[in-house]
Amino acid sequence: MKKIVLLSLIFVNIAYGFSYNDILLKAQASIFPKILLLDKKLDNKLINKEIVYTIVYEKIDYLTALEISNFIDKNYNGYFGKYPYSINLVQFSDISTQTEASAIYVLNSDKNIRKIVDIAKTKGVITFSYDIDNLKEGLLFSLMLEKSTVIYLNKENLYTKDINFVDPLYQIIKFIDKQ
């Protein structure tokens, strides 16, 4: 009987996608736009004089991506700092180098992260990840709620020519290596 219950739970999780922590999603949606504003070269990433914040998701996570978008709109009222923004929701299967993005926030995926990394490097944009394990694939930032809020930065991808942050940011983040 225990095996049946365990298998049922596994199949339900597979059928309904990844389970997200609502508090972590809201923390990331609050903090990632502020980190984006610390990029000294942000003006070079504007599209039609605005920030295009692209949220990339698997098809089964559309409602989660929409929830994040609504949360950001509610809390930022159309502006990240002095910059107007728009949010672009894009499925992993639809994203390409033609997709407009000033920054990319990646929800969970088990197979498409490398594609996002390659697109971000080509476009010279900052990437944020829901899952810290995706930093090992080459995404730039993640945020975790531990004893306190911790912002992680993938040190290996830090030194790209198109991304340059203000110095105080480097004092409050934890660096991780690909390993």
PDB file of C-alpha atoms in Angstrom:
ATOM      1  CA  MET A   1       0.000   0.000   0.000  1.00  0.00           C
ATOM      2  CA  LYS A   2       2.836   2.395   0.866  1.00  0.00           C
ATOM      3  CA  LYS A   3       4.394   1.791  -2.538  1.00  0.00           C
ATOM      4  CA  ILE A   4       1.147   2.676  -4.295  1.00  0.00           C
ATOM      5  CA  VAL A   5       0.815   5.934  -2.365  1.00  0.00           C
ATOM      6  CA  LEU A   6       4.444   6.833  -3.070  1.00  0.00           C
ATOM      7  CA  LEU A   7       4.079   6.087  -6.785  1.00  0.00           C
ATOM      8  CA  SER A   8       0.855   8.105  -6.898  1.00  0.00           C
ATOM      9  CA  LEU A   9       2.592  11.120  -5.372  1.00  0.00           C
ATOM     10  CA  ILE A  10       5.434  10.848  -7.868  1.00  0.00           C
ATOM     11  CA  PHE A  11       3.067  10.660 -10.833  1.00  0.00           C
ATOM     12  CA  VAL A  12       0.980  13.581  -9.581  1.00  0.00           C
ATOM     13  CA  ASN A  13       4.110  15.708  -9.318  1.00  0.00           C
ATOM     14  CA  ILE A  14       5.174  14.724 -12.833  1.00  0.00           C
ATOM     15  CA  ALA A  15       1.699  15.362 -14.248  1.00  0.00           C
ATOM     16  CA  TYR A  16       1.368  18.812 -12.715  1.00  0.00           C
ATOM     17  CA  GLY A  17       4.929  20.010 -13.154  1.00  0.00           C
ATOM     18  CA  PHE A  18       7.493  21.293 -10.738  1.00  0.00           C
ATOM     19  CA  SER A  19       6.353  22.410  -7.307  1.00  0.00           C
ATOM     20  CA  TYR A  20       7.406  26.005  -6.603  1.00  0.00           C
ATOM     21  CA  ASN A  21       7.863  27.687  -3.253  1.00  0.00           C
ATOM     22  CA  ASP A  22       5.526  30.690  -3.315  1.00  0.00           C
ATOM     23  CA  ILE A  23       7.587  32.697  -0.823  1.00  0.00           C
ATOM     24  CA  LEU A  24      10.771  32.134  -2.823  1.00  0.00           C
ATOM     25  CA  LEU A  25       9.030  33.121  -6.075  1.00  0.00           C
ATOM     26  CA  LYS A  26       7.854  36.388  -4.521  1.00  0.00           C
ATOM     27  CA  ALA A  27      11.277  37.100  -3.024  1.00  0.00           C
ATOM     28  CA  GLN A  28      12.941  36.550  -6.382  1.00  0.00           C
ATOM     29  CA  ALA A  29      10.316  38.641  -8.186  1.00  0.00           C
ATOM     30  CA  SER A  30      10.987  41.458  -5.721  1.00  0.00           C
ATOM     31  CA  ILE A  31      14.785  41.342  -5.727  1.00  0.00           C
ATOM     32  CA  PHE A  32      15.830  40.335  -9.252  1.00  0.00           C
ATOM     33  CA  PRO A  33      14.580  43.575 -10.881  1.00  0.00           C
ATOM     34  CA  LYS A  34      16.599  45.541  -8.304  1.00  0.00           C
ATOM     35  CA  ILE A  35      19.724  43.545  -9.143  1.00  0.00           C
ATOM     36  CA  LEU A  36      19.096  44.255 -12.835  1.00  0.00           C
ATOM     37  CA  LEU A  37      19.204  47.981 -12.070  1.00  0.00           C
ATOM     38  CA  LEU A  38      22.750  47.569 -10.710  1.00  0.00           C
ATOM     39  CA  ASP A  39      24.091  46.746 -14.178  1.00  0.00           C
ATOM     40  CA  LYS A  40      26.231  49.712 -15.303  1.00  0.00           C
ATOM     41  CA  LYS A  41      25.466  48.839 -18.926  1.00  0.00           C
ATOM     42  CA  LEU A  42      21.699  48.544 -18.563  1.00  0.00           C
ATOM     43  CA  ASP A  43      21.063  51.357 -21.052  1.00  0.00           C
ATOM     44  CA  ASN A  44      22.614  49.150 -23.754  1.00  0.00           C
ATOM     45  CA  LYS A  45      20.041  46.437 -23.029  1.00  0.00           C
ATOM     46  CA  LEU A  46      16.925  48.592 -23.364  1.00  0.00           C
ATOM     47  CA  ILE A  47      14.510  47.722 -26.138  1.00  0.00           C
ATOM     48  CA  ASN A  48      12.517  50.696 -27.418  1.00  0.00           C
ATOM     49  CA  LYS A  49      13.648  52.639 -24.329  1.00  0.00           C
ATOM     50  CA  GLU A  50      12.286  50.074 -21.880  1.00  0.00           C
ATOM     51  CA  ILE A  51      13.419  46.983 -20.005  1.00  0.00           C
ATOM     52  CA  VAL A  52      11.974  43.778 -21.390  1.00  0.00           C
ATOM     53  CA  TYR A  53      11.937  41.288 -18.513  1.00  0.00           C
ATOM     54  CA  THR A  54      11.508  37.877 -20.113  1.00  0.00           C
ATOM     55  CA  ILE A  55      10.202  34.997 -18.017  1.00  0.00           C
ATOM     56  CA  VAL A  56      10.920  31.607 -19.576  1.00  0.00           C
ATOM     57  CA  TYR A  57       8.832  28.617 -18.520  1.00  0.00           C
ATOM     58  CA  GLU A  58       7.784  25.106 -19.453  1.00  0.00           C
ATOM     59  CA  LYS A  59       4.264  24.813 -20.855  1.00  0.00           C
ATOM     60  CA  ILE A  60       2.954  23.276 -17.623  1.00  0.00           C
ATOM     61  CA  ASP A  61       4.297  26.257 -15.627  1.00  0.00           C
ATOM     62  CA  TYR A  62       2.381  28.963 -17.514  1.00  0.00           C
ATOM     63  CA  LEU A  63       0.217  29.868 -14.503  1.00  0.00           C
ATOM     64  CA  THR A  64       3.319  30.236 -12.318  1.00  0.00           C
ATOM     65  CA  ALA A  65       4.927  32.549 -14.892  1.00  0.00           C
ATOM     66  CA  LEU A  66       1.699  34.571 -15.082  1.00  0.00           C
ATOM     67  CA  GLU A  67       1.543  34.803 -11.290  1.00  0.00           C
ATOM     68  CA  ILE A  68       5.103  36.162 -11.198  1.00  0.00           C
ATOM     69  CA  SER A  69       4.263  38.683 -13.909  1.00  0.00           C
ATOM     70  CA  ASN A  70       1.201  39.876 -12.013  1.00  0.00           C
ATOM     71  CA  PHE A  71       3.178  40.121  -8.768  1.00  0.00           C
ATOM     72  CA  ILE A  72       5.861  42.238 -10.445  1.00  0.00           C
ATOM     73  CA  ASP A  73       3.264  44.517 -12.057  1.00  0.00           C
ATOM     74  CA  LYS A  74       1.499  44.978  -8.716  1.00  0.00           C
ATOM     75  CA  ASN A  75       4.722  45.869  -6.888  1.00  0.00           C
ATOM     76  CA  TYR A  76       6.589  47.910  -9.497  1.00  0.00           C
ATOM     77  CA  ASN A  77       3.748  49.862 -11.171  1.00  0.00           C
ATOM     78  CA  GLY A  78       5.313  49.809 -14.630  1.00  0.00           C
ATOM     79  CA  TYR A  79       8.825  51.002 -13.662  1.00  0.00           C
ATOM     80  CA  PHE A  80      12.031  49.352 -12.524  1.00  0.00           C
ATOM     81  CA  GLY A  81      13.651  52.416 -10.992  1.00  0.00           C
ATOM     82  CA  LYS A  82      13.463  55.106 -13.674  1.00  0.00           C
ATOM     83  CA  TYR A  83      12.987  52.616 -16.517  1.00  0.00           C
ATOM     84  CA  PRO A  84       9.602  51.548 -17.859  1.00  0.00           C
ATOM     85  CA  TYR A  85       9.371  47.802 -18.295  1.00  0.00           C
ATOM     86  CA  SER A  86       7.316  45.143 -19.989  1.00  0.00           C
ATOM     87  CA  ILE A  87       7.162  41.480 -19.132  1.00  0.00           C
ATOM     88  CA  ASN A  88       7.516  38.918 -21.871  1.00  0.00           C
ATOM     89  CA  LEU A  89       6.299  35.370 -21.079  1.00  0.00           C
ATOM     90  CA  VAL A  90       7.986  32.808 -23.348  1.00  0.00           C
ATOM     91  CA  GLN A  91       7.923  29.017 -23.351  1.00  0.00           C
ATOM     92  CA  PHE A  92      11.282  27.257 -23.486  1.00  0.00           C
ATOM     93  CA  SER A  93      10.287  25.779 -26.831  1.00  0.00           C
ATOM     94  CA  ASP A  94       9.653  29.250 -28.316  1.00  0.00           C
ATOM     95  CA  ILE A  95      12.677  31.227 -27.111  1.00  0.00           C
ATOM     96  CA  SER A  96      15.412  32.132 -29.581  1.00  0.00           C
ATOM     97  CA  THR A  97      18.004  34.836 -30.167  1.00  0.00           C
ATOM     98  CA  GLN A  98      15.168  36.805 -31.818  1.00  0.00           C
ATOM     99  CA  THR A  99      13.221  36.942 -28.534  1.00  0.00           C
ATOM    100  CA  GLU A 100      13.307  40.421 -27.033  1.00  0.00           C
ATOM    101  CA  ALA A 101      14.944  40.442 -23.609  1.00  0.00           C
ATOM    102  CA  SER A 102      16.842  42.892 -21.434  1.00  0.00           C
ATOM    103  CA  ALA A 103      17.031  40.196 -18.749  1.00  0.00           C
ATOM    104  CA  ILE A 104      15.839  36.607 -18.538  1.00  0.00           C
ATOM    105  CA  TYR A 105      14.258  34.913 -15.525  1.00  0.00           C
ATOM    106  CA  VAL A 106      14.182  31.127 -15.856  1.00  0.00           C
ATOM    107  CA  LEU A 107      11.700  28.884 -14.128  1.00  0.00           C
ATOM    108  CA  ASN A 108      12.537  25.231 -13.669  1.00  0.00           C
ATOM    109  CA  SER A 109      13.421  22.963 -16.580  1.00  0.00           C
ATOM    110  CA  ASP A 110      15.393  19.776 -16.711  1.00  0.00           C
ATOM    111  CA  LYS A 111      16.561  20.019 -20.306  1.00  0.00           C
ATOM    112  CA  ASN A 112      16.489  23.569 -21.706  1.00  0.00           C
ATOM    113  CA  ILE A 113      18.835  25.574 -19.487  1.00  0.00           C
ATOM    114  CA  ARG A 114      21.840  25.355 -21.812  1.00  0.00           C
ATOM    115  CA  LYS A 115      19.751  26.880 -24.616  1.00  0.00           C
ATOM    116  CA  ILE A 116      18.931  29.891 -22.415  1.00  0.00           C
ATOM    117  CA  VAL A 117      22.582  30.317 -21.443  1.00  0.00           C
ATOM    118  CA  ASP A 118      23.645  30.408 -25.091  1.00  0.00           C
ATOM    119  CA  ILE A 119      20.928  32.944 -25.960  1.00  0.00           C
ATOM    120  CA  ALA A 120      21.823  35.147 -22.986  1.00  0.00           C
ATOM    121  CA  LYS A 121      25.513  35.142 -23.905  1.00  0.00           C
ATOM    122  CA  THR A 122      24.696  36.042 -27.501  1.00  0.00           C
ATOM    123  CA  LYS A 123      22.411  38.879 -26.386  1.00  0.00           C
ATOM    124  CA  GLY A 124      24.665  39.978 -23.499  1.00  0.00           C
ATOM    125  CA  VAL A 125      21.828  39.947 -20.955  1.00  0.00           C
ATOM    126  CA  ILE A 126      21.618  39.007 -17.295  1.00  0.00           C
ATOM    127  CA  THR A 127      19.989  35.726 -16.349  1.00  0.00           C
ATOM    128  CA  PHE A 128      18.153  34.867 -13.165  1.00  0.00           C
ATOM    129  CA  SER A 129      17.170  31.360 -12.109  1.00  0.00           C
ATOM    130  CA  TYR A 130      14.533  30.008  -9.773  1.00  0.00           C
ATOM    131  CA  ASP A 131      16.717  26.982  -9.029  1.00  0.00           C
ATOM    132  CA  ILE A 132      20.266  27.468  -7.751  1.00  0.00           C
ATOM    133  CA  ASP A 133      21.326  24.226  -9.474  1.00  0.00           C
ATOM    134  CA  ASN A 134      20.820  25.967 -12.826  1.00  0.00           C
ATOM    135  CA  LEU A 135      23.814  28.198 -12.076  1.00  0.00           C
ATOM    136  CA  LYS A 136      25.956  25.147 -12.740  1.00  0.00           C
ATOM    137  CA  GLU A 137      24.609  25.185 -16.293  1.00  0.00           C
ATOM    138  CA  GLY A 138      25.724  28.792 -16.777  1.00  0.00           C
ATOM    139  CA  LEU A 139      22.900  31.056 -15.585  1.00  0.00           C
ATOM    140  CA  LEU A 140      24.114  34.051 -13.625  1.00  0.00           C
ATOM    141  CA  PHE A 141      21.984  34.696 -10.494  1.00  0.00           C
ATOM    142  CA  SER A 142      19.777  32.803  -8.109  1.00  0.00           C
ATOM    143  CA  LEU A 143      18.378  33.682  -4.723  1.00  0.00           C
ATOM    144  CA  MET A 144      17.724  31.282  -1.869  1.00  0.00           C
ATOM    145  CA  LEU A 145      16.010  31.726   1.464  1.00  0.00           C
ATOM    146  CA  GLU A 146      18.263  30.208   4.085  1.00  0.00           C
ATOM    147  CA  LYS A 147      18.773  31.609   7.578  1.00  0.00           C
ATOM    148  CA  SER A 148      18.742  34.895   5.731  1.00  0.00           C
ATOM    149  CA  THR A 149      18.217  35.772   2.094  1.00  0.00           C
ATOM    150  CA  VAL A 150      21.273  34.848   0.045  1.00  0.00           C
ATOM    151  CA  ILE A 151      21.981  35.986  -3.500  1.00  0.00           C
ATOM    152  CA  TYR A 152      24.212  33.628  -5.457  1.00  0.00           C
ATOM    153  CA  LEU A 153      26.283  34.602  -8.490  1.00  0.00           C
ATOM    154  CA  ASN A 154      27.874  32.200 -10.940  1.00  0.00           C
ATOM    155  CA  LYS A 155      31.458  33.481 -10.880  1.00  0.00           C
ATOM    156  CA  GLU A 156      32.395  31.744 -14.124  1.00  0.00           C
ATOM    157  CA  ASN A 157      29.902  33.799 -16.174  1.00  0.00           C
ATOM    158  CA  LEU A 158      30.522  37.070 -14.406  1.00  0.00           C
ATOM    159  CA  TYR A 159      33.182  38.403 -16.724  1.00  0.00           C
ATOM    160  CA  THR A 160      31.272  38.996 -19.906  1.00  0.00           C
ATOM    161  CA  LYS A 161      31.852  42.238 -21.740  1.00  0.00           C
ATOM    162  CA  ASP A 162      28.177  43.239 -21.745  1.00  0.00           C
ATOM    163  CA  ILE A 163      27.490  42.939 -18.015  1.00  0.00           C
ATOM    164  CA  ASN A 164      29.140  45.118 -15.403  1.00  0.00           C
ATOM    165  CA  PHE A 165      27.638  45.652 -11.932  1.00  0.00           C
ATOM    166  CA  VAL A 166      28.245  48.358  -9.379  1.00  0.00           C
ATOM    167  CA  ASP A 167      30.920  47.388  -6.850  1.00  0.00           C
ATOM    168  CA  PRO A 168      28.704  47.217  -3.709  1.00  0.00           C
ATOM    169  CA  LEU A 169      26.768  44.302  -5.240  1.00  0.00           C
ATOM    170  CA  TYR A 170      29.887  42.139  -5.143  1.00  0.00           C
ATOM    171  CA  GLN A 171      30.110  42.653  -1.376  1.00  0.00           C
ATOM    172  CA  ILE A 172      26.671  41.214  -0.610  1.00  0.00           C
ATOM    173  CA  ILE A 173      26.559  38.149  -2.860  1.00  0.00           C
ATOM    174  CA  LYS A 174      27.984  34.658  -2.536  1.00  0.00           C
ATOM    175  CA  PHE A 175      29.987  33.405  -5.474  1.00  0.00           C
ATOM    176  CA  ILE A 176      29.658  29.836  -6.680  1.00  0.00           C
ATOM    177  CA  ASP A 177      31.719  27.923  -9.196  1.00  0.00           C
ATOM    178  CA  LYS A 178      30.353  25.614 -11.857  1.00  0.00           C
ATOM    179  CA  GLN A 179      31.361  22.614  -9.775  1.00  0.00           C
TER     180      GLN A 179
END
